[in-house]
Amino acid sequence: MEQRLIRCVGFMVQNMSSANVRTFPLDRQTVLVREVAARLGRLHGDTATSFWKATARELLDKAVAAGCDAASAANDVRRFFAAVQDEMHFKADDAAPGQRRTRTRP
């Protein structure tokens, strides 16, 4: 699953350059956010930390290689992580019986 996610991310940014393409913000890539959140939800401890660090590094490296400056790419990865956390919280709230929740993303 991890390699599939990384290949998916690689495909999305492989031919982008800042000169002719604006990248779609990572935190708005719903499928990727949900897949990473689901994976992190099944992992614990060092395994979860390692998975997240590898995912974040891959996203950052791909964005920089595509022409994004490092600061913008790092901010995009931070927003992505916040979106992943929001998704995990949303799913945890969904699991609580009798509670109705809505997403509160900006």
N, CA, C and O atoms as a GROMACS GRO file, in nm:
protein
  424
    1MET      N    1   0.083  -0.120   0.000
    1MET     CA    2   0.000   0.000   0.000
    1MET      C    3   0.088   0.126   0.000
    1MET      O    4   0.060   0.221  -0.073
    2GLU      N    5   0.192   0.126   0.082
    2GLU     CA    6   0.279   0.243   0.092
    2GLU      C    7   0.343   0.274  -0.044
    2GLU      O    8   0.347   0.390  -0.085
    3GLN      N    9   0.393   0.172  -0.111
    3GLN     CA   10   0.457   0.195  -0.240
    3GLN      C   11   0.355   0.246  -0.342
    3GLN      O   12   0.389   0.328  -0.428
    4ARG      N   13   0.231   0.197  -0.334
    4ARG     CA   14   0.126   0.243  -0.425
    4ARG      C   15   0.098   0.392  -0.404
    4ARG      O   16   0.081   0.466  -0.500
    5LEU      N   17   0.094   0.434  -0.278
    5LEU     CA   18   0.073   0.576  -0.248
    5LEU      C   19   0.187   0.661  -0.301
    5LEU      O   20   0.165   0.767  -0.361
    6ILE      N   21   0.308   0.614  -0.280
    6ILE     CA   22   0.424   0.690  -0.326
    6ILE      C   23   0.426   0.697  -0.478
    6ILE      O   24   0.459   0.802  -0.534
    7ARG      N   25   0.391   0.588  -0.547
    7ARG     CA   26   0.384   0.591  -0.694
    7ARG      C   27   0.276   0.687  -0.739
    7ARG      O   28   0.294   0.759  -0.838
    8CYS      N   29   0.163   0.689  -0.668
    8CYS     CA   30   0.053   0.779  -0.703
    8CYS      C   31   0.099   0.924  -0.691
    8CYS      O   32   0.072   1.005  -0.780
    9VAL      N   33   0.166   0.955  -0.583
    9VAL     CA   34   0.217   1.091  -0.562
    9VAL      C   35   0.318   1.124  -0.670
    9VAL      O   36   0.317   1.233  -0.727
   10GLY      N   37   0.407   1.030  -0.698
   10GLY     CA   38   0.508   1.052  -0.802
   10GLY      C   39   0.447   1.080  -0.937
   10GLY      O   40   0.494   1.168  -1.010
   11PHE      N   41   0.343   1.007  -0.972
   11PHE     CA   42   0.274   1.028  -1.098
   11PHE      C   43   0.214   1.168  -1.106
   11PHE      O   44   0.218   1.232  -1.211
   12MET      N   45   0.157   1.214  -0.994
   12MET     CA   46   0.090   1.343  -0.994
   12MET      C   47   0.186   1.460  -1.015
   12MET      O   48   0.147   1.562  -1.071
   13VAL      N   49   0.309   1.446  -0.972
   13VAL     CA   50   0.400   1.560  -0.980
   13VAL      C   51   0.521   1.539  -1.071
   13VAL      O   52   0.608   1.626  -1.078
   14GLN      N   53   0.528   1.427  -1.141
   14GLN     CA   54   0.651   1.393  -1.214
   14GLN      C   55   0.689   1.493  -1.324
   14GLN      O   56   0.808   1.517  -1.344
   15ASN      N   57   0.594   1.550  -1.394
   15ASN     CA   58   0.628   1.639  -1.504
   15ASN      C   59   0.591   1.785  -1.479
   15ASN      O   60   0.581   1.863  -1.574
   16MET      N   61   0.571   1.822  -1.355
   16MET     CA   62   0.532   1.959  -1.325
   16MET      C   63   0.654   2.049  -1.311
   16MET      O   64   0.760   2.006  -1.265
   17SER      N   65   0.638   2.172  -1.351
   17SER     CA   66   0.742   2.271  -1.325
   17SER      C   67   0.673   2.402  -1.291
   17SER      O   68   0.562   2.428  -1.338
   18SER      N   69   0.738   2.482  -1.209
   18SER     CA   70   0.676   2.607  -1.167
   18SER      C   71   0.659   2.704  -1.283
   18SER      O   72   0.580   2.798  -1.274
   19ALA      N   73   0.732   2.682  -1.392
   19ALA     CA   74   0.723   2.772  -1.507
   19ALA      C   75   0.590   2.758  -1.582
   19ALA      O   76   0.541   2.856  -1.639
   20ASN      N   77   0.532   2.637  -1.583
   20ASN     CA   78   0.412   2.621  -1.663
   20ASN      C   79   0.294   2.553  -1.592
   20ASN      O   80   0.186   2.541  -1.650
   21VAL      N   81   0.313   2.508  -1.469
   21VAL     CA   82   0.206   2.438  -1.400
   21VAL      C   83   0.201   2.482  -1.254
   21VAL      O   84   0.303   2.491  -1.187
   22ARG      N   85   0.079   2.510  -1.208
   22ARG     CA   86   0.059   2.531  -1.064
   22ARG      C   87   0.010   2.400  -1.007
   22ARG      O   88  -0.089   2.344  -1.054
   23THR      N   89   0.077   2.353  -0.908
   23THR     CA   90   0.036   2.225  -0.849
   23THR      C   91  -0.092   2.242  -0.768
   23THR      O   92  -0.114   2.345  -0.705
   24PHE      N   93  -0.174   2.139  -0.773
   24PHE     CA   94  -0.296   2.137  -0.692
   24PHE      C   95  -0.253   2.110  -0.549
   24PHE      O   96  -0.175   2.018  -0.525
   25PRO      N   97  -0.301   2.188  -0.454
   25PRO     CA   98  -0.255   2.171  -0.315
   25PRO      C   99  -0.276   2.029  -0.264
   25PRO      O  100  -0.382   1.969  -0.285
   26LEU      N  101  -0.177   1.976  -0.198
   26LEU     CA  102  -0.184   1.840  -0.147
   26LEU      C  103  -0.301   1.820  -0.052
   26LEU      O  104  -0.366   1.716  -0.053
   27ASP      N  105  -0.327   1.921   0.031
   27ASP     CA  106  -0.434   1.906   0.130
   27ASP      C  107  -0.573   1.901   0.067
   27ASP      O  108  -0.670   1.870   0.135
   28ARG      N  109  -0.583   1.932  -0.061
   28ARG     CA  110  -0.712   1.925  -0.132
   28ARG      C  111  -0.724   1.799  -0.217
   28ARG      O  112  -0.826   1.779  -0.284
   29GLN      N  113  -0.622   1.715  -0.215
   29GLN     CA  114  -0.625   1.589  -0.290
   29GLN      C  115  -0.691   1.484  -0.201
   29GLN      O  116  -0.624   1.407  -0.132
   30THR      N  117  -0.823   1.484  -0.204
   30THR     CA  118  -0.905   1.408  -0.111
   30THR      C  119  -0.870   1.259  -0.108
   30THR      O  120  -0.861   1.200   0.000
   31VAL      N  121  -0.852   1.200  -0.222
   31VAL     CA  122  -0.822   1.057  -0.226
   31VAL      C  123  -0.690   1.029  -0.155
   31VAL      O  124  -0.681   0.935  -0.076
   32LEU      N  125  -0.589   1.108  -0.183
   32LEU     CA  126  -0.459   1.088  -0.120
   32LEU      C  127  -0.468   1.111   0.030
   32LEU      O  128  -0.413   1.034   0.109
   33VAL      N  129  -0.538   1.217   0.072
   33VAL     CA  130  -0.556   1.246   0.214
   33VAL      C  131  -0.622   1.127   0.283
   33VAL      O  132  -0.576   1.082   0.388
   34ARG      N  133  -0.729   1.077   0.224
   34ARG     CA  134  -0.803   0.965   0.286
   34ARG      C  135  -0.721   0.837   0.289
   34ARG      O  136  -0.728   0.762   0.386
   35GLU      N  137  -0.644   0.810   0.184
   35GLU     CA  138  -0.561   0.689   0.182
   35GLU      C  139  -0.452   0.694   0.288
   35GLU      O  140  -0.428   0.596   0.358
   36VAL      N  141  -0.386   0.809   0.299
   36VAL     CA  142  -0.280   0.822   0.400
   36VAL      C  143  -0.341   0.816   0.540
   36VAL      O  144  -0.285   0.752   0.629
   37ALA      N  145  -0.454   0.880   0.562
   37ALA     CA  146  -0.521   0.876   0.692
   37ALA      C  147  -0.560   0.733   0.729
   37ALA      O  148  -0.542   0.691   0.843
   38ALA      N  149  -0.614   0.660   0.632
   38ALA     CA  150  -0.653   0.521   0.659
   38ALA      C  151  -0.531   0.437   0.696
   38ALA      O  152  -0.536   0.356   0.788
   39ARG      N  153  -0.424   0.457   0.624
   39ARG     CA  154  -0.301   0.382   0.653
   39ARG      C  155  -0.248   0.416   0.791
   39ARG      O  156  -0.213   0.328   0.869
   40LEU      N  157  -0.241   0.546   0.822
   40LEU     CA  158  -0.192   0.587   0.954
   40LEU      C  159  -0.284   0.538   1.065
   40LEU      O  160  -0.238   0.508   1.175
   41GLY      N  161  -0.413   0.530   1.037
   41GLY     CA  162  -0.508   0.481   1.136
   41GLY      C  163  -0.487   0.335   1.173
   41GLY      O  164  -0.528   0.291   1.280
   42ARG      N  165  -0.424   0.260   1.083
   42ARG     CA  166  -0.396   0.118   1.109
   42ARG      C  167  -0.258   0.095   1.168
   42ARG      O  168  -0.228  -0.015   1.214
   43LEU      N  169  -0.175   0.198   1.167
   43LEU     CA  170  -0.038   0.184   1.217
   43LEU      C  171  -0.026   0.250   1.354
   43LEU      O  172  -0.107   0.336   1.391
   44HIS      N  173   0.076   0.208   1.429
   44HIS     CA  174   0.097   0.263   1.562
   44HIS      C  175   0.245   0.279   1.589
   44HIS      O  176   0.328   0.209   1.532
   45GLY      N  177   0.277   0.372   1.677
   45GLY     CA  178   0.414   0.389   1.726
   45GLY      C  179   0.514   0.421   1.616
   45GLY      O  180   0.489   0.502   1.527
   46ASP      N  181   0.629   0.355   1.627
   46ASP     CA  182   0.739   0.381   1.534
   46ASP      C  183   0.703   0.351   1.389
   46ASP      O  184   0.752   0.417   1.298
   47THR      N  185   0.617   0.252   1.368
   47THR     CA  186   0.577   0.218   1.232
   47THR      C  187   0.500   0.333   1.169
   47THR      O  188   0.522   0.368   1.053
   48ALA      N  189   0.408   0.393   1.245
   48ALA     CA  190   0.331   0.507   1.196
   48ALA      C  191   0.423   0.626   1.171
   48ALA      O  192   0.410   0.695   1.070
   49THR      N  193   0.514   0.650   1.262
   49THR     CA  194   0.607   0.762   1.248
   49THR      C  195   0.694   0.744   1.124
   49THR      O  196   0.714   0.839   1.048
   50SER      N  197   0.745   0.624   1.104
   50SER     CA  198   0.828   0.596   0.986
   50SER      C  199   0.750   0.614   0.857
   50SER      O  200   0.800   0.671   0.760
   51PHE      N  201   0.626   0.564   0.856
   51PHE     CA  202   0.542   0.579   0.737
   51PHE      C  203   0.519   0.727   0.708
   51PHE      O  204   0.533   0.771   0.593
   52TRP      N  205   0.483   0.804   0.810
   52TRP     CA  206   0.457   0.946   0.787
   52TRP      C  207   0.582   1.018   0.738
   52TRP      O  208   0.576   1.095   0.642
   53LYS      N  209   0.697   0.993   0.802
   53LYS     CA  210   0.821   1.060   0.760
   53LYS      C  211   0.857   1.026   0.616
   53LYS      O  212   0.900   1.113   0.540
   54ALA      N  213   0.839   0.900   0.578
   54ALA     CA  214   0.869   0.860   0.439
   54ALA      C  215   0.773   0.928   0.342
   54ALA      O  216   0.814   0.973   0.235
   55THR      N  217   0.646   0.934   0.378
   55THR     CA  218   0.547   0.998   0.293
   55THR      C  219   0.575   1.147   0.280
   55THR      O  220   0.573   1.201   0.169
   56ALA      N  221   0.600   1.213   0.391
   56ALA     CA  222   0.628   1.357   0.389
   56ALA      C  223   0.755   1.387   0.308
   56ALA      O  224   0.757   1.482   0.230
   57ARG      N  225   0.858   1.308   0.326
   57ARG     CA  226   0.983   1.328   0.253
   57ARG      C  227   0.960   1.310   0.104
   57ARG      O  228   1.011   1.388   0.023
   58GLU      N  229   0.885   1.208   0.067
   58GLU     CA  230   0.856   1.182  -0.074
   58GLU      C  231   0.778   1.298  -0.136
   58GLU      O  232   0.810   1.344  -0.246
   59LEU      N  233   0.675   1.344  -0.066
   59LEU     CA  234   0.596   1.457  -0.115
   59LEU      C  235   0.682   1.582  -0.130
   59LEU      O  236   0.673   1.652  -0.231
   60LEU      N  237   0.764   1.609  -0.031
   60LEU     CA  238   0.851   1.726  -0.035
   60LEU      C  239   0.952   1.716  -0.149
   60LEU      O  240   0.969   1.811  -0.225
   61ASP      N  241   1.017   1.603  -0.161
   61ASP     CA  242   1.116   1.584  -0.267
   61ASP      C  243   1.054   1.597  -0.406
   61ASP      O  244   1.112   1.659  -0.495
   62LYS      N  245   0.937   1.539  -0.424
   62LYS     CA  246   0.871   1.546  -0.555
   62LYS      C  247   0.832   1.690  -0.589
   62LYS      O  248   0.847   1.733  -0.703
   63ALA      N  249   0.781   1.763  -0.491
   63ALA     CA  250   0.741   1.901  -0.516
   63ALA      C  251   0.861   1.988  -0.551
   63ALA      O  252   0.855   2.070  -0.642
   64VAL      N  253   0.970   1.971  -0.479
   64VAL     CA  254   1.092   2.049  -0.507
   64VAL      C  255   1.148   2.011  -0.644
   64VAL      O  256   1.191   2.097  -0.720
   65ALA      N  257   1.148   1.882  -0.674
   65ALA     CA  258   1.197   1.837  -0.805
   65ALA      C  259   1.110   1.892  -0.919
   65ALA      O  260   1.158   1.911  -1.030
   66ALA      N  261   0.982   1.916  -0.889
   66ALA     CA  262   0.891   1.969  -0.989
   66ALA      C  263   0.903   2.119  -1.006
   66ALA      O  264   0.839   2.178  -1.093
   67GLY      N  265   0.984   2.183  -0.922
   67GLY     CA  266   1.007   2.326  -0.938
   67GLY      C  267   0.954   2.414  -0.828
   67GLY      O  268   0.972   2.536  -0.833
   68CYS      N  269   0.887   2.357  -0.728
   68CYS     CA  270   0.841   2.438  -0.614
   68CYS      C  271   0.961   2.475  -0.528
   68CYS      O  272   1.055   2.396  -0.512
   69ASP      N  273   0.957   2.595  -0.471
   69ASP     CA  274   1.065   2.628  -0.378
   69ASP      C  275   1.044   2.550  -0.249
   69ASP      O  276   0.931   2.512  -0.217
   70ALA      N  277   1.152   2.526  -0.176
   70ALA     CA  278   1.148   2.439  -0.059
   70ALA      C  279   1.050   2.488   0.047
   70ALA      O  280   0.981   2.407   0.109
   71ALA      N  281   1.043   2.618   0.069
   71ALA     CA  282   0.954   2.672   0.172
   71ALA      C  283   0.808   2.649   0.136
   71ALA      O  284   0.728   2.609   0.221
   72SER      N  285   0.772   2.673   0.010
   72SER     CA  286   0.634   2.649  -0.034
   72SER      C  287   0.599   2.501  -0.027
   72SER      O  288   0.489   2.465   0.015
   73ALA      N  289   0.692   2.417  -0.067
   73ALA     CA  290   0.669   2.273  -0.063
   73ALA      C  291   0.651   2.226   0.081
   73ALA      O  292   0.563   2.145   0.109
   74ALA      N  293   0.733   2.276   0.172
   74ALA     CA  294   0.722   2.238   0.313
   74ALA      C  295   0.587   2.282   0.370
   74ALA      O  296   0.524   2.209   0.447
   75ASN      N  297   0.543   2.402   0.334
   75ASN     CA  298   0.412   2.450   0.381
   75ASN      C  299   0.300   2.362   0.326
   75ASN      O  300   0.203   2.334   0.397
   76ASP      N  301   0.311   2.321   0.201
   76ASP     CA  302   0.211   2.234   0.140
   76ASP      C  303   0.205   2.100   0.213
   76ASP      O  304   0.096   2.047   0.237
   77VAL      N  305   0.320   2.045   0.248
   77VAL     CA  306   0.325   1.918   0.321
   77VAL      C  307   0.265   1.935   0.461
   77VAL      O  308   0.196   1.846   0.510
   78ARG      N  309   0.292   2.049   0.526
   78ARG     CA  310   0.232   2.074   0.658
   78ARG      C  311   0.079   2.082   0.650
   78ARG      O  312   0.009   2.027   0.734
   79ARG      N  313   0.029   2.150   0.547
   79ARG     CA  314  -0.116   2.157   0.530
   79ARG      C  315  -0.174   2.019   0.500
   79ARG      O  316  -0.284   1.986   0.545
   80PHE      N  317  -0.100   1.939   0.424
   80PHE     CA  318  -0.142   1.803   0.394
   80PHE      C  319  -0.152   1.722   0.523
   80PHE      O  320  -0.249   1.649   0.543
   81PHE      N  321  -0.053   1.734   0.609
   81PHE     CA  322  -0.055   1.661   0.736
   81PHE      C  323  -0.175   1.702   0.821
   81PHE      O  324  -0.239   1.618   0.884
   82ALA      N  325  -0.204   1.833   0.823
   82ALA     CA  326  -0.322   1.881   0.897
   82ALA      C  327  -0.450   1.821   0.839
   82ALA      O  328  -0.541   1.784   0.914
   83ALA      N  329  -0.457   1.812   0.707
   83ALA     CA  330  -0.575   1.752   0.642
   83ALA      C  331  -0.587   1.604   0.677
   83ALA      O  332  -0.697   1.554   0.699
   84VAL      N  333  -0.473   1.535   0.681
   84VAL     CA  334  -0.473   1.393   0.719
   84VAL      C  335  -0.522   1.378   0.863
   84VAL      O  336  -0.603   1.290   0.893
   85GLN      N  337  -0.474   1.463   0.953
   85GLN     CA  338  -0.518   1.458   1.092
   85GLN      C  339  -0.668   1.488   1.103
   85GLN      O  340  -0.739   1.421   1.178
   86ASP      N  341  -0.714   1.587   1.028
   86ASP     CA  342  -0.857   1.619   1.028
   86ASP      C  343  -0.939   1.498   0.983
   86ASP      O  344  -1.043   1.466   1.041
   87GLU      N  345  -0.892   1.430   0.880
   87GLU     CA  346  -0.961   1.312   0.829
   87GLU      C  347  -0.964   1.201   0.933
   87GLU      O  348  -1.066   1.135   0.951
   88MET      N  349  -0.854   1.182   1.002
   88MET     CA  350  -0.848   1.080   1.106
   88MET      C  351  -0.945   1.114   1.220
   88MET      O  352  -1.012   1.025   1.273
   89HIS      N  353  -0.951   1.240   1.259
   89HIS     CA  354  -1.045   1.282   1.364
   89HIS      C  355  -1.189   1.265   1.317
   89HIS      O  356  -1.275   1.222   1.394
   90PHE      N  357  -1.215   1.300   1.193
   90PHE     CA  358  -1.349   1.285   1.137
   90PHE      C  359  -1.392   1.139   1.141
   90PHE      O  360  -1.504   1.107   1.180
   91LYS      N  361  -1.302   1.050   1.100
   91LYS     CA  362  -1.333   0.907   1.101
   91LYS      C  363  -1.353   0.856   1.243
   91LYS      O  364  -1.440   0.773   1.266
   92ALA      N  365  -1.274   0.904   1.338
   92ALA     CA  366  -1.289   0.863   1.477
   92ALA      C  367  -1.423   0.911   1.532
   92ALA      O  368  -1.490   0.838   1.605
   93ASP      N  369  -1.462   1.033   1.497
   93ASP     CA  370  -1.592   1.085   1.541
   93ASP      C  371  -1.706   1.007   1.477
   93ASP      O  372  -1.809   0.984   1.540
   94ASP      N  373  -1.687   0.966   1.352
   94ASP     CA  374  -1.788   0.887   1.281
   94ASP      C  375  -1.812   0.753   1.351
   94ASP      O  376  -1.923   0.700   1.349
   95ALA      N  377  -1.708   0.701   1.412
   95ALA     CA  378  -1.719   0.572   1.478
   95ALA      C  379  -1.798   0.579   1.608
   95ALA      O  380  -1.845   0.477   1.658
   96ALA      N  381  -1.814   0.699   1.664
   96ALA     CA  382  -1.889   0.715   1.788
   96ALA      C  383  -2.039   0.708   1.758
   96ALA      O  384  -2.090   0.792   1.683
   97PRO      N  385  -2.109   0.611   1.814
   97PRO     CA  386  -2.251   0.594   1.784
   97PRO      C  387  -2.335   0.712   1.836
   97PRO      O  388  -2.307   0.767   1.942
   98GLY      N  389  -2.437   0.747   1.760
   98GLY     CA  390  -2.530   0.849   1.803
   98GLY      C  391  -2.484   0.991   1.785
   98GLY      O  392  -2.555   1.084   1.824
   99GLN      N  393  -2.367   1.012   1.727
   99GLN     CA  394  -2.317   1.148   1.707
   99GLN      C  395  -2.315   1.178   1.559
   99GLN      O  396  -2.274   1.095   1.477
  100ARG      N  397  -2.360   1.295   1.524
  100ARG     CA  398  -2.358   1.338   1.384
  100ARG      C  399  -2.254   1.448   1.371
  100ARG      O  400  -2.262   1.550   1.439
  101ARG      N  401  -2.158   1.428   1.286
  101ARG     CA  402  -2.050   1.524   1.268
  101ARG      C  403  -2.046   1.571   1.122
  101ARG      O  404  -2.086   1.499   1.031
  102THR      N  405  -1.999   1.690   1.103
  102THR     CA  406  -1.974   1.741   0.969
  102THR      C  407  -1.830   1.786   0.961
  102THR      O  408  -1.768   1.819   1.062
  103ARG      N  409  -1.779   1.787   0.842
  103ARG     CA  410  -1.640   1.831   0.823
  103ARG      C  411  -1.635   1.982   0.837
  103ARG      O  412  -1.725   2.054   0.794
  104THR      N  413  -1.528   2.029   0.899
  104THR     CA  414  -1.515   2.173   0.922
  104THR      C  415  -1.387   2.228   0.860
  104THR      O  416  -1.320   2.313   0.920
  105ARG      N  417  -1.353   2.181   0.742
  105ARG     CA  418  -1.232   2.228   0.675
  105ARG      C  419  -1.259   2.364   0.612
  105ARG      O  420  -1.367   2.388   0.559
  106PRO      N  421  -1.159   2.452   0.617
  106PRO     CA  422  -1.176   2.586   0.556
  106PRO      C  423  -1.188   2.579   0.406
  106PRO      O  424  -1.202   2.682   0.340
   0.00000   0.00000   0.00000
